[in-house]
Coordinates of C-alpha atoms (C1' of nucleotides) in Angstrom, one line a residue:
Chain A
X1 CA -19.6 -26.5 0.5
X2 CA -16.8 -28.4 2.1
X3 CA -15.3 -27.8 5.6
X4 CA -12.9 -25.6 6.1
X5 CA -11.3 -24.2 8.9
X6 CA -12.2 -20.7 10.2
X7 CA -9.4 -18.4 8.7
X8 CA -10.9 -16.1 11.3
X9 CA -7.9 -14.7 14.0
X10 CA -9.2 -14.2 17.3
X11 CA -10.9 -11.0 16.6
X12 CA -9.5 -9.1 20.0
X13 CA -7.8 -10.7 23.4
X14 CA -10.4 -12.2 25.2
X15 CA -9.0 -9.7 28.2
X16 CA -9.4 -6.8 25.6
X17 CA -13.2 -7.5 25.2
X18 CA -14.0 -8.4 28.8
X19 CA -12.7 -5.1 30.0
X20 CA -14.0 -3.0 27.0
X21 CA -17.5 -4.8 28.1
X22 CA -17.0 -3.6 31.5
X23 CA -15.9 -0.1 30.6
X24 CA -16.8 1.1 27.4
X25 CA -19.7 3.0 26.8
X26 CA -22.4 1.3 24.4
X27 CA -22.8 4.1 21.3
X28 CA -25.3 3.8 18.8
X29 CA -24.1 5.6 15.1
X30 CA -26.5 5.6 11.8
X31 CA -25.2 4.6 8.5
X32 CA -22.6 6.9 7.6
X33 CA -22.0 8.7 10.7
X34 CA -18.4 9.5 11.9
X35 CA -17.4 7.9 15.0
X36 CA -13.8 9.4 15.3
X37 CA -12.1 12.6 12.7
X38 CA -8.9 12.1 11.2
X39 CA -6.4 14.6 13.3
X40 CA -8.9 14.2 16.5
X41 CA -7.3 13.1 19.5
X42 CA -6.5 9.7 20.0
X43 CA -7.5 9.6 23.8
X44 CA -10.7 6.6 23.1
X45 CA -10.6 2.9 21.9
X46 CA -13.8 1.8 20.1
X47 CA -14.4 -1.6 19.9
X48 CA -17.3 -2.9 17.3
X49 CA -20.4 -4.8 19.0
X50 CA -22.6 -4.6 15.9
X51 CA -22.8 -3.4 12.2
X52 CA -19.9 -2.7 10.4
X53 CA -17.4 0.3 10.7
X54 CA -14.7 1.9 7.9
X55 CA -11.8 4.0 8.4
X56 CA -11.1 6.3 5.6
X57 CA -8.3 9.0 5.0
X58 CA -9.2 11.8 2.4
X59 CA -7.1 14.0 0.7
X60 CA -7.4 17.5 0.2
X61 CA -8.7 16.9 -3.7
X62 CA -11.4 14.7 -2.1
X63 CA -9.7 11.6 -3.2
X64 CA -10.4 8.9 -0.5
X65 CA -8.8 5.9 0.5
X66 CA -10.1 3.3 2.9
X67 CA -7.9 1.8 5.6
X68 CA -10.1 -1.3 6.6
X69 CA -13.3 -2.7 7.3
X70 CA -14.0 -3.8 11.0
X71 CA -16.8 -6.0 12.2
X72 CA -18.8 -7.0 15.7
X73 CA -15.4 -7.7 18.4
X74 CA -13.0 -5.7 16.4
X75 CA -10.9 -3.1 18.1
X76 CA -10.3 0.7 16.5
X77 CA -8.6 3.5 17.4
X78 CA -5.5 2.2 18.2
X79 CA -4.0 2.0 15.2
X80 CA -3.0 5.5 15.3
X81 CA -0.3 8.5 18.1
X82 CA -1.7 11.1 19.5
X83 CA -3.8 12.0 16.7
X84 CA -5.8 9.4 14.3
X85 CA -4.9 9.1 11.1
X86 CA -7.8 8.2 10.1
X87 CA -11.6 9.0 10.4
X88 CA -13.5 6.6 11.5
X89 CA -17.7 6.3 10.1
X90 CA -20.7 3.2 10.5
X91 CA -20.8 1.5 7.3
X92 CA -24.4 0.6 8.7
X93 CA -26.2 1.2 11.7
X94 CA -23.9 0.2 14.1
X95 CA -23.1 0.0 18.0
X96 CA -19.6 0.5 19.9
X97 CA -18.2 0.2 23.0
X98 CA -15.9 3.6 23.7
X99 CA -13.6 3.7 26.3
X100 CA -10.9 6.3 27.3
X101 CA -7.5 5.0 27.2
X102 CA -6.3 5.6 30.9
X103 CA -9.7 3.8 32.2
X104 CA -8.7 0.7 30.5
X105 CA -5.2 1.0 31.9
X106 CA -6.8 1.1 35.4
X107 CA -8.6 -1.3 35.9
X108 CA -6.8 -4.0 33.2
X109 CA -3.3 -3.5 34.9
X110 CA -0.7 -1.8 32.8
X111 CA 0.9 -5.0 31.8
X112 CA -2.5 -6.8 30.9
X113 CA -3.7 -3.5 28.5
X114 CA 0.0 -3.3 26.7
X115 CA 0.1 -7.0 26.2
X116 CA -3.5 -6.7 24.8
X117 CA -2.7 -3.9 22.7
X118 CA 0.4 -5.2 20.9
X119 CA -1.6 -8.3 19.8
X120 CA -4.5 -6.0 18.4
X121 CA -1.8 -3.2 16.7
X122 CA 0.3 -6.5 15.7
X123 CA -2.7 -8.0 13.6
X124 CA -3.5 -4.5 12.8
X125 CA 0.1 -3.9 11.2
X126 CA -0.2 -7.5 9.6
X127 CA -3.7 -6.4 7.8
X128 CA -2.0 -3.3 6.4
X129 CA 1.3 -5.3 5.3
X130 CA -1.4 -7.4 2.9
X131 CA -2.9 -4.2 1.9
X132 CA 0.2 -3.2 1.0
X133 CA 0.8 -6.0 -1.3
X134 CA -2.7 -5.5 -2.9
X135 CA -2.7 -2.1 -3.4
X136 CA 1.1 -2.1 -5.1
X137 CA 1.3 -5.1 -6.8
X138 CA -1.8 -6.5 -7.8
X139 CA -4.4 -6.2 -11.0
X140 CA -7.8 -4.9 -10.7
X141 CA -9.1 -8.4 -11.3
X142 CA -7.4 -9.4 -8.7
X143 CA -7.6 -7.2 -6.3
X144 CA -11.5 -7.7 -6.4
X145 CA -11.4 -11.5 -6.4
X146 CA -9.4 -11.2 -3.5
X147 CA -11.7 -8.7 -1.6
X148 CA -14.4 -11.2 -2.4
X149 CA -12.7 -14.0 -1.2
X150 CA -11.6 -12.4 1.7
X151 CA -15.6 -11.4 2.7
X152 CA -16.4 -15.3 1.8
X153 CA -13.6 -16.7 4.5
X154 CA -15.1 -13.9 7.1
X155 CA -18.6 -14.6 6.4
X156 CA -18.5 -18.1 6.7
X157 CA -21.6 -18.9 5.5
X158 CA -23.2 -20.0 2.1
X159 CA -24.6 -16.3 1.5
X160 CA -21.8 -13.4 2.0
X161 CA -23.3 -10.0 2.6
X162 CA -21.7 -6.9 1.3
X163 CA -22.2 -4.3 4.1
X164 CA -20.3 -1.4 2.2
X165 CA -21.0 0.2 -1.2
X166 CA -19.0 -0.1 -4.6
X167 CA -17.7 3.2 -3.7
X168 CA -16.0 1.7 -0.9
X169 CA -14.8 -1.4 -2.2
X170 CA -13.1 1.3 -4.9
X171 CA -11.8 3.5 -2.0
X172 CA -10.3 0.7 -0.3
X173 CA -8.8 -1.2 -3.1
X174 CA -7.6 1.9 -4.9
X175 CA -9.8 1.6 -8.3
X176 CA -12.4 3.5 -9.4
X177 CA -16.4 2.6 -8.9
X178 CA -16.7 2.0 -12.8
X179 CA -13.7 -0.9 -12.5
X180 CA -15.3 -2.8 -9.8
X181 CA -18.3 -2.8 -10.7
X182 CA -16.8 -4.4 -14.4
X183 CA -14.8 -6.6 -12.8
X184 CA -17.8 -8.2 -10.7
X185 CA -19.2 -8.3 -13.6
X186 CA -16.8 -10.9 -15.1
X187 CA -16.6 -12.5 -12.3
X188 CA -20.7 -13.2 -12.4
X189 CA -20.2 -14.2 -15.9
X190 CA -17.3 -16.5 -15.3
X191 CA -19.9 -18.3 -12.9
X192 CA -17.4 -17.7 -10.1
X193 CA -20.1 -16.1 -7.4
X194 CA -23.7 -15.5 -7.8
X195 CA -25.1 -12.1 -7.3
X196 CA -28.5 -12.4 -5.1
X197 CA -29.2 -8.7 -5.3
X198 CA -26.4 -6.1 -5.3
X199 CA -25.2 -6.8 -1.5
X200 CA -25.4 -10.5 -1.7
X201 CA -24.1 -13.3 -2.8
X202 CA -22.6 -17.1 -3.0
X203 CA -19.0 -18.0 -4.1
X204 CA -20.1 -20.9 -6.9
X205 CA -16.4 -22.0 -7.8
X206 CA -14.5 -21.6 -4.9
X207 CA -11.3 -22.9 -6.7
X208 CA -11.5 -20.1 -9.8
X209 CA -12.1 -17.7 -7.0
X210 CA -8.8 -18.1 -5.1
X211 CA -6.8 -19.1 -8.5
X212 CA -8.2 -15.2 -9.8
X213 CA -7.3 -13.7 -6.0
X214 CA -3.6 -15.2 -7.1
Chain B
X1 CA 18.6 26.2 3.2
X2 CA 16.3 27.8 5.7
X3 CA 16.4 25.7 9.3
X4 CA 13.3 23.2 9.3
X5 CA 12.8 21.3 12.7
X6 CA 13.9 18.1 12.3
X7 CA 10.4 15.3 11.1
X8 CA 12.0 12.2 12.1
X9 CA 10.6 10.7 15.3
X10 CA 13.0 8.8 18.1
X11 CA 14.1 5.9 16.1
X12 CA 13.6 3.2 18.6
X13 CA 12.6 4.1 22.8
X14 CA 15.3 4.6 24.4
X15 CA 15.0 1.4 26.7
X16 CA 15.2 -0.6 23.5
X17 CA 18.3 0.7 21.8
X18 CA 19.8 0.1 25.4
X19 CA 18.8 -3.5 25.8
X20 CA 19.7 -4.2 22.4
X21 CA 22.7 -2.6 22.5
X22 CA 23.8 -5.0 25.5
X23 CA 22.4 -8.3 24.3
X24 CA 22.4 -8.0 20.8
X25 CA 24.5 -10.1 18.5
X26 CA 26.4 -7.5 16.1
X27 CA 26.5 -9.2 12.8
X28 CA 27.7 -8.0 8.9
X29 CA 25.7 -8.2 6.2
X30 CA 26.9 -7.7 2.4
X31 CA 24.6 -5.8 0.1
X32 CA 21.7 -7.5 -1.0
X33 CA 22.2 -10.7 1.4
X34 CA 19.2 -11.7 3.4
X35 CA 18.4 -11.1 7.1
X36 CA 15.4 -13.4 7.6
X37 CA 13.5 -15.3 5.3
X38 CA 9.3 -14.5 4.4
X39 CA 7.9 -17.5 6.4
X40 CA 10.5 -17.9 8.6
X41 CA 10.1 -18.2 12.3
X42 CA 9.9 -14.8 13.5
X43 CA 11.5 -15.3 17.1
X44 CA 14.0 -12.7 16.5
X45 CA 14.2 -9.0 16.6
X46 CA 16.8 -6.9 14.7
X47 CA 18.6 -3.6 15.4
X48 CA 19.9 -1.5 12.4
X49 CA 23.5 -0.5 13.4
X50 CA 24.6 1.2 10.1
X51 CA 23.9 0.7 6.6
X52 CA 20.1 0.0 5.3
X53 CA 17.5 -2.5 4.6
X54 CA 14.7 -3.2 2.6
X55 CA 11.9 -5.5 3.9
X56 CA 10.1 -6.9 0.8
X57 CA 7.7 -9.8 -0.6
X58 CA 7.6 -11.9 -3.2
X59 CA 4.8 -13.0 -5.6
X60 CA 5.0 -16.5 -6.9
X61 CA 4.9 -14.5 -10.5
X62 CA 7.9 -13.0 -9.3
X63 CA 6.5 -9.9 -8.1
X64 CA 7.9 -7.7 -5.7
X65 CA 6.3 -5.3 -3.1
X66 CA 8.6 -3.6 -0.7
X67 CA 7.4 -2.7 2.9
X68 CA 9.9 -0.4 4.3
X69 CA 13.2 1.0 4.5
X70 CA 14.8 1.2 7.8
X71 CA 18.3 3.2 8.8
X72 CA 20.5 3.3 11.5
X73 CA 18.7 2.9 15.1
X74 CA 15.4 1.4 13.4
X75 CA 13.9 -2.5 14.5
X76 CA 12.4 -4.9 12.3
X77 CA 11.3 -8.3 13.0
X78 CA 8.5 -7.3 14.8
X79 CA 6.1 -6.2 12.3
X80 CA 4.5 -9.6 12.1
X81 CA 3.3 -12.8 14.0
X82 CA 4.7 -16.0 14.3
X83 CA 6.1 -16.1 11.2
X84 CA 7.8 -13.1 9.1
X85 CA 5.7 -12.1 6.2
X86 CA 7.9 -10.0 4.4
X87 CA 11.4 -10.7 4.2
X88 CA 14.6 -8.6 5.1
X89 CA 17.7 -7.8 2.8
X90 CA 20.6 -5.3 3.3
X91 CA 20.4 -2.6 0.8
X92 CA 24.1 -2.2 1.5
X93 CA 26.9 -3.5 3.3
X94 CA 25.3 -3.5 6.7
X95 CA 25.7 -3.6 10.5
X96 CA 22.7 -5.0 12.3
X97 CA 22.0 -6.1 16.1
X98 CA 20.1 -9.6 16.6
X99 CA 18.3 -10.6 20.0
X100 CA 15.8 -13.4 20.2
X101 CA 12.8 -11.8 22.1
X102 CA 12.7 -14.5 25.1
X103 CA 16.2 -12.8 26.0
X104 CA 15.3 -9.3 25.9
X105 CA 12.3 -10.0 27.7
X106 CA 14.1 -11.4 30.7
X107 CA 16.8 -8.3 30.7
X108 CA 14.4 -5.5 30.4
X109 CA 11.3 -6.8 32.2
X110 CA 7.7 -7.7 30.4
X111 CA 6.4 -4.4 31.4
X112 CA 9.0 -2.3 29.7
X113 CA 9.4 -4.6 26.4
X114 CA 6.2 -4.6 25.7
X115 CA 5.8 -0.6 26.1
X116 CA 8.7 -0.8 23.5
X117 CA 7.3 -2.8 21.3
X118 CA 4.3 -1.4 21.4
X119 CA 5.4 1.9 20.4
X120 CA 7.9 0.7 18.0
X121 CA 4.7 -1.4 16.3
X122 CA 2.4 1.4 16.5
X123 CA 5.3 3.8 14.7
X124 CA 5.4 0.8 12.0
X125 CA 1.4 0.4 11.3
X126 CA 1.6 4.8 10.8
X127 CA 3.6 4.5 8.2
X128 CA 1.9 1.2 6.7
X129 CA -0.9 3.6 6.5
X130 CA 0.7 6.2 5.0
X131 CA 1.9 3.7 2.4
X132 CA -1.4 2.2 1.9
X133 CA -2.5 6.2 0.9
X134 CA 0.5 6.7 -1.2
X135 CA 0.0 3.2 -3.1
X136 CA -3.4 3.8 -3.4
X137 CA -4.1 7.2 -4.4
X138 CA -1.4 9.5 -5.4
X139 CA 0.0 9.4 -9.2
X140 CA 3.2 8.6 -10.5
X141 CA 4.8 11.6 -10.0
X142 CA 3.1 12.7 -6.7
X143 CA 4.4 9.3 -5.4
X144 CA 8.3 9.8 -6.7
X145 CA 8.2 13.4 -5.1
X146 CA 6.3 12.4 -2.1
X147 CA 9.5 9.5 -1.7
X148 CA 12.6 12.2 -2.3
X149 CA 10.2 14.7 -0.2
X150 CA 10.7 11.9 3.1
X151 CA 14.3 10.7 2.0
X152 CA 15.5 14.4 2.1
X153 CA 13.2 15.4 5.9
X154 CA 14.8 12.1 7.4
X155 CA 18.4 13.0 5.8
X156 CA 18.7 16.3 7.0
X157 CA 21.8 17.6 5.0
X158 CA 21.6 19.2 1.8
X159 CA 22.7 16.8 -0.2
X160 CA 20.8 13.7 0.2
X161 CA 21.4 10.1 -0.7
X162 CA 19.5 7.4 -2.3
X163 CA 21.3 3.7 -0.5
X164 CA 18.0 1.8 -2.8
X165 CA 18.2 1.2 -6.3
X166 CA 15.4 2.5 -8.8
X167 CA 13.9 -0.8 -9.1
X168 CA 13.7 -0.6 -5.3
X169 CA 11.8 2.4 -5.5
X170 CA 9.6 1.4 -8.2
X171 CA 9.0 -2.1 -5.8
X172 CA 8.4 0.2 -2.7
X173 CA 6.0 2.5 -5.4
X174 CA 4.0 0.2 -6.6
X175 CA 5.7 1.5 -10.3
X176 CA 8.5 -0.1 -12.9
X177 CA 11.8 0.9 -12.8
X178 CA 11.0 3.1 -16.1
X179 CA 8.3 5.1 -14.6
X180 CA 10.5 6.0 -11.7
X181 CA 13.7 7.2 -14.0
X182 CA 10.9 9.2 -16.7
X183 CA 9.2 10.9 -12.9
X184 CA 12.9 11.5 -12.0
X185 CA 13.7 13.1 -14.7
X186 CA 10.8 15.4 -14.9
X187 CA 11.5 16.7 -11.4
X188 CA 15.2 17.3 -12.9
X189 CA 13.4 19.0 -15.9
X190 CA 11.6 21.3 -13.8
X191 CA 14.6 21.9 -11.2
X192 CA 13.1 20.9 -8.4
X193 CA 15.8 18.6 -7.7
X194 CA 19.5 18.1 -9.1
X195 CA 20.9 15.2 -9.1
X196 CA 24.8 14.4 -8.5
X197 CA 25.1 11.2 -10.0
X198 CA 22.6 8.4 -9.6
X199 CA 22.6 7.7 -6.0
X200 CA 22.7 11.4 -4.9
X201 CA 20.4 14.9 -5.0
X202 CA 19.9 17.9 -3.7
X203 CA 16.5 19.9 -3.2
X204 CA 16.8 22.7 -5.4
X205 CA 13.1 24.2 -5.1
X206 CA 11.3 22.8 -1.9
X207 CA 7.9 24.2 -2.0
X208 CA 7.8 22.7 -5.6
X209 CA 8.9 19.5 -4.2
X210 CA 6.0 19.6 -1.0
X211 CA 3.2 20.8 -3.5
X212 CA 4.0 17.8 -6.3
X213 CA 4.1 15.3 -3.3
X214 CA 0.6 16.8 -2.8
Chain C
dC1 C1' -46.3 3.0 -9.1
dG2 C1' -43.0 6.3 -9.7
dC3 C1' -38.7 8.4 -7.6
dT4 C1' -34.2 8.3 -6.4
dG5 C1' -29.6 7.3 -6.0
dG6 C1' -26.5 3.6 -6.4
dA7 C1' -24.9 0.5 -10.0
dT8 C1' -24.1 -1.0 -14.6
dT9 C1' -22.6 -0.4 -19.3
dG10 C1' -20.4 1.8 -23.2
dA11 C1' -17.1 4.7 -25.8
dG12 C1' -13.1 7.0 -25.8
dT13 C1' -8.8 8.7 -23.5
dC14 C1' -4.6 8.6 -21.0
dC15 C1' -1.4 7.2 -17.6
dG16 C1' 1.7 4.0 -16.7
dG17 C1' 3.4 -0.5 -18.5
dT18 C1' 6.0 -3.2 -22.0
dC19 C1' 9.5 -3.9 -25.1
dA20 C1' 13.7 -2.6 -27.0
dA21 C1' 17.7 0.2 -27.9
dG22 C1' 21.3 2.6 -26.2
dC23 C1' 23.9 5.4 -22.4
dC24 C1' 26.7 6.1 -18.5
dT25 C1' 28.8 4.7 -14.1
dT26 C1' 31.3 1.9 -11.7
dG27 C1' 34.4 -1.5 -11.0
dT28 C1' 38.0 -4.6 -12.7
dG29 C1' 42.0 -6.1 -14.9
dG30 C1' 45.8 -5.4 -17.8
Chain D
dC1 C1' 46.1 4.9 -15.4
dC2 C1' 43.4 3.6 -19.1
dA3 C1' 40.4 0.1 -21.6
dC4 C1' 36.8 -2.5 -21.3
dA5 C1' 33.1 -4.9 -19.6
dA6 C1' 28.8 -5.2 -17.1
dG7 C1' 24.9 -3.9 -15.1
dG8 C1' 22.0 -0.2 -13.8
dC9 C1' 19.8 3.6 -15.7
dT10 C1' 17.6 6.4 -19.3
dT11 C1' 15.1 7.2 -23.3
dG12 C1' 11.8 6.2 -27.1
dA13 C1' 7.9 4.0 -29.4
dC14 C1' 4.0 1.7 -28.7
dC15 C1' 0.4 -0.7 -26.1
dG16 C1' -3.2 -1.7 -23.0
dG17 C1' -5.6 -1.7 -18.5
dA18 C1' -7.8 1.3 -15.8
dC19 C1' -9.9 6.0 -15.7
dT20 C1' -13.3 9.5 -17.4
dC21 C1' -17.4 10.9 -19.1
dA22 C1' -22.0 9.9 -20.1
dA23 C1' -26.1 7.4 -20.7
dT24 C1' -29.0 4.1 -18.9
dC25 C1' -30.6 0.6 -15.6
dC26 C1' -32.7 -1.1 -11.6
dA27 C1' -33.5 -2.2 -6.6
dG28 C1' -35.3 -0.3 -2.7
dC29 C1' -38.6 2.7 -0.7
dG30 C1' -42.1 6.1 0.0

DNA sequence: CGCTGGATTGAGTCCGGTCAAGCCTTGTGG
DNA sequence: CCACAAGGCTTGACCGGACTCAATCCAGCG
């Protein structure tokens, strides 16, 4: 595979993670276990060290709908007031740094922590804009080309891993488990990626893959 | 009507509106002319004086997802990095405050701008999320009642106007116009709303309205 | 090796999209 | 002040992409 440059943004202020090292307490949470409830108060920031977290939002009909997927130096938590929006649960066994909120401010300096913060909630809010965009205005096709895509630019590597289920790619991109799963499908036909088991696998046209994405 | 405490948080911190107020270039805009440009340098930050805007993004397939609408007393401009990703148009003839940050910065003091902002962005990524929901999950008709349901909270009066047109809606829904006007006129159907002309309702039957917005 | 739960596949349905025809405001000019 | 145009909106008929329901498949694990 060809170069390419890291698409990767700076995954949190280096400040941000230096202080979170120093003050946040290292958390172990087994696949599937909640980190943070929706409505629970806001007062911590987590930030991912290992494994892979999901923020979800669920409706009182159990309909679900995924916010994001965050990885090792992301930040969560602060994307939300007083109250999270969102729940918060290890997508596998995972470990994060907790802090409360006025700690950080202490020993980072006021200015240091809100200057931080705005860059993290600013990406945050740019993440969401794009999720936007996907979830209104794009096909089922390519909404998954995209998602795969998307993994494939992360990962970096030949191999892409899928840490979450079908369920959650569904959840997040707002189809149902039956869709994605047809839709990888054609894409495996198409010879656009290579499934190596159900949570692997290798982008083989890179070119179809973005064209699809649109 | 019975007396409902009024949803709408403070538009903008206080210490915003004020420094915006006093360096802010006060310009006119006609309906449906553009404010900044998708791409475009993002150095500037705007103040909604009166009218309305939409903040939307094109497709190359033409496309169109709209972010937000924003009233009298709410910024945009901020919502992104370096570079706008959506872009900005008056929904009607328009008053609008423009500061490049730099400026405001030196008035109001890093500290305090970036408390401001900060808020301001966090405000913007809640209801990014609760877009992301609505796009995602809800139906047709949950969606159009869930959009008069917030129009009406963040009008107050009893009767309640609509400054967007219905493509605008369907573009902030994720629907087509036709959807919108059929969802419309079931909730007319089923007096839950009545509509005084195009561009103006009233809530006839609330509890209807909050239990189809689901 | 057999169990188990997630994933795939198929058949049929339905919600929302598409295409097309008309309606109704709103605004403009005589 | 009315006539008429024009564009936004509504309505109808039909279509199709994504959902639903249901049956299997199969990878991972004891």
């Amino acid at each position: 595979m060809a170069l390419r440059d890291d698409p990767r943004p700076e995954a949190a202020p280096t400040a941000m993670t230096e202080v979170m090292r120093r003050l946040g307490q290292r958390t172990r949470y087994a696949k599937d276990q909640e980190i943070f409830a929706q409505e629970e108060d806001a007062d911590l920031v987590y930030m991912v060290v290992s494994g892979a977290v999901r923020t979800t939002r669920l409706l009182s009909d159990g309909r679900r709908q995924i916010g994001g997927f965050y990885y090792a130096g992301d930040l969560i938590g602060l994307e939300t007031g007083p109250a999270h929006r969102y729940s918060a649960e290890a997508l596998v066994d995972s470990e994060v740094l907790v802090a409360r909120r006025s700690a950080l401010a202490a020993l980072a300096g006021d200015g240091v922590l809100d200057r931080a913060l705005l860059a993290t909630t600013r990406r945050e809010l740019d993440r969401a804009q794009e999720h936007i965009l996907v979830l209104g205005r794009k096909t089922a096709s390519e909404k998954v080309a995209g998602f795969l895509k998307d993994l494939a630019q992360r990962g970096g590597g030949e191999r892409v891993a899928l840490p979450m289920s079908r369920q959650d790619m569904a959840d997040y991109l707002g189809l149902t488990i039956e869709t994605v799963s047809r839709m990888l499908t054609h894409l495996q036909c198409a010879a656009v990626v290579e499934f190596d088991g159900r949570r692997r696998f290798t982008v083989k046209r890179w070119g179809a893959l973005e064209q699809m994405a649109a």
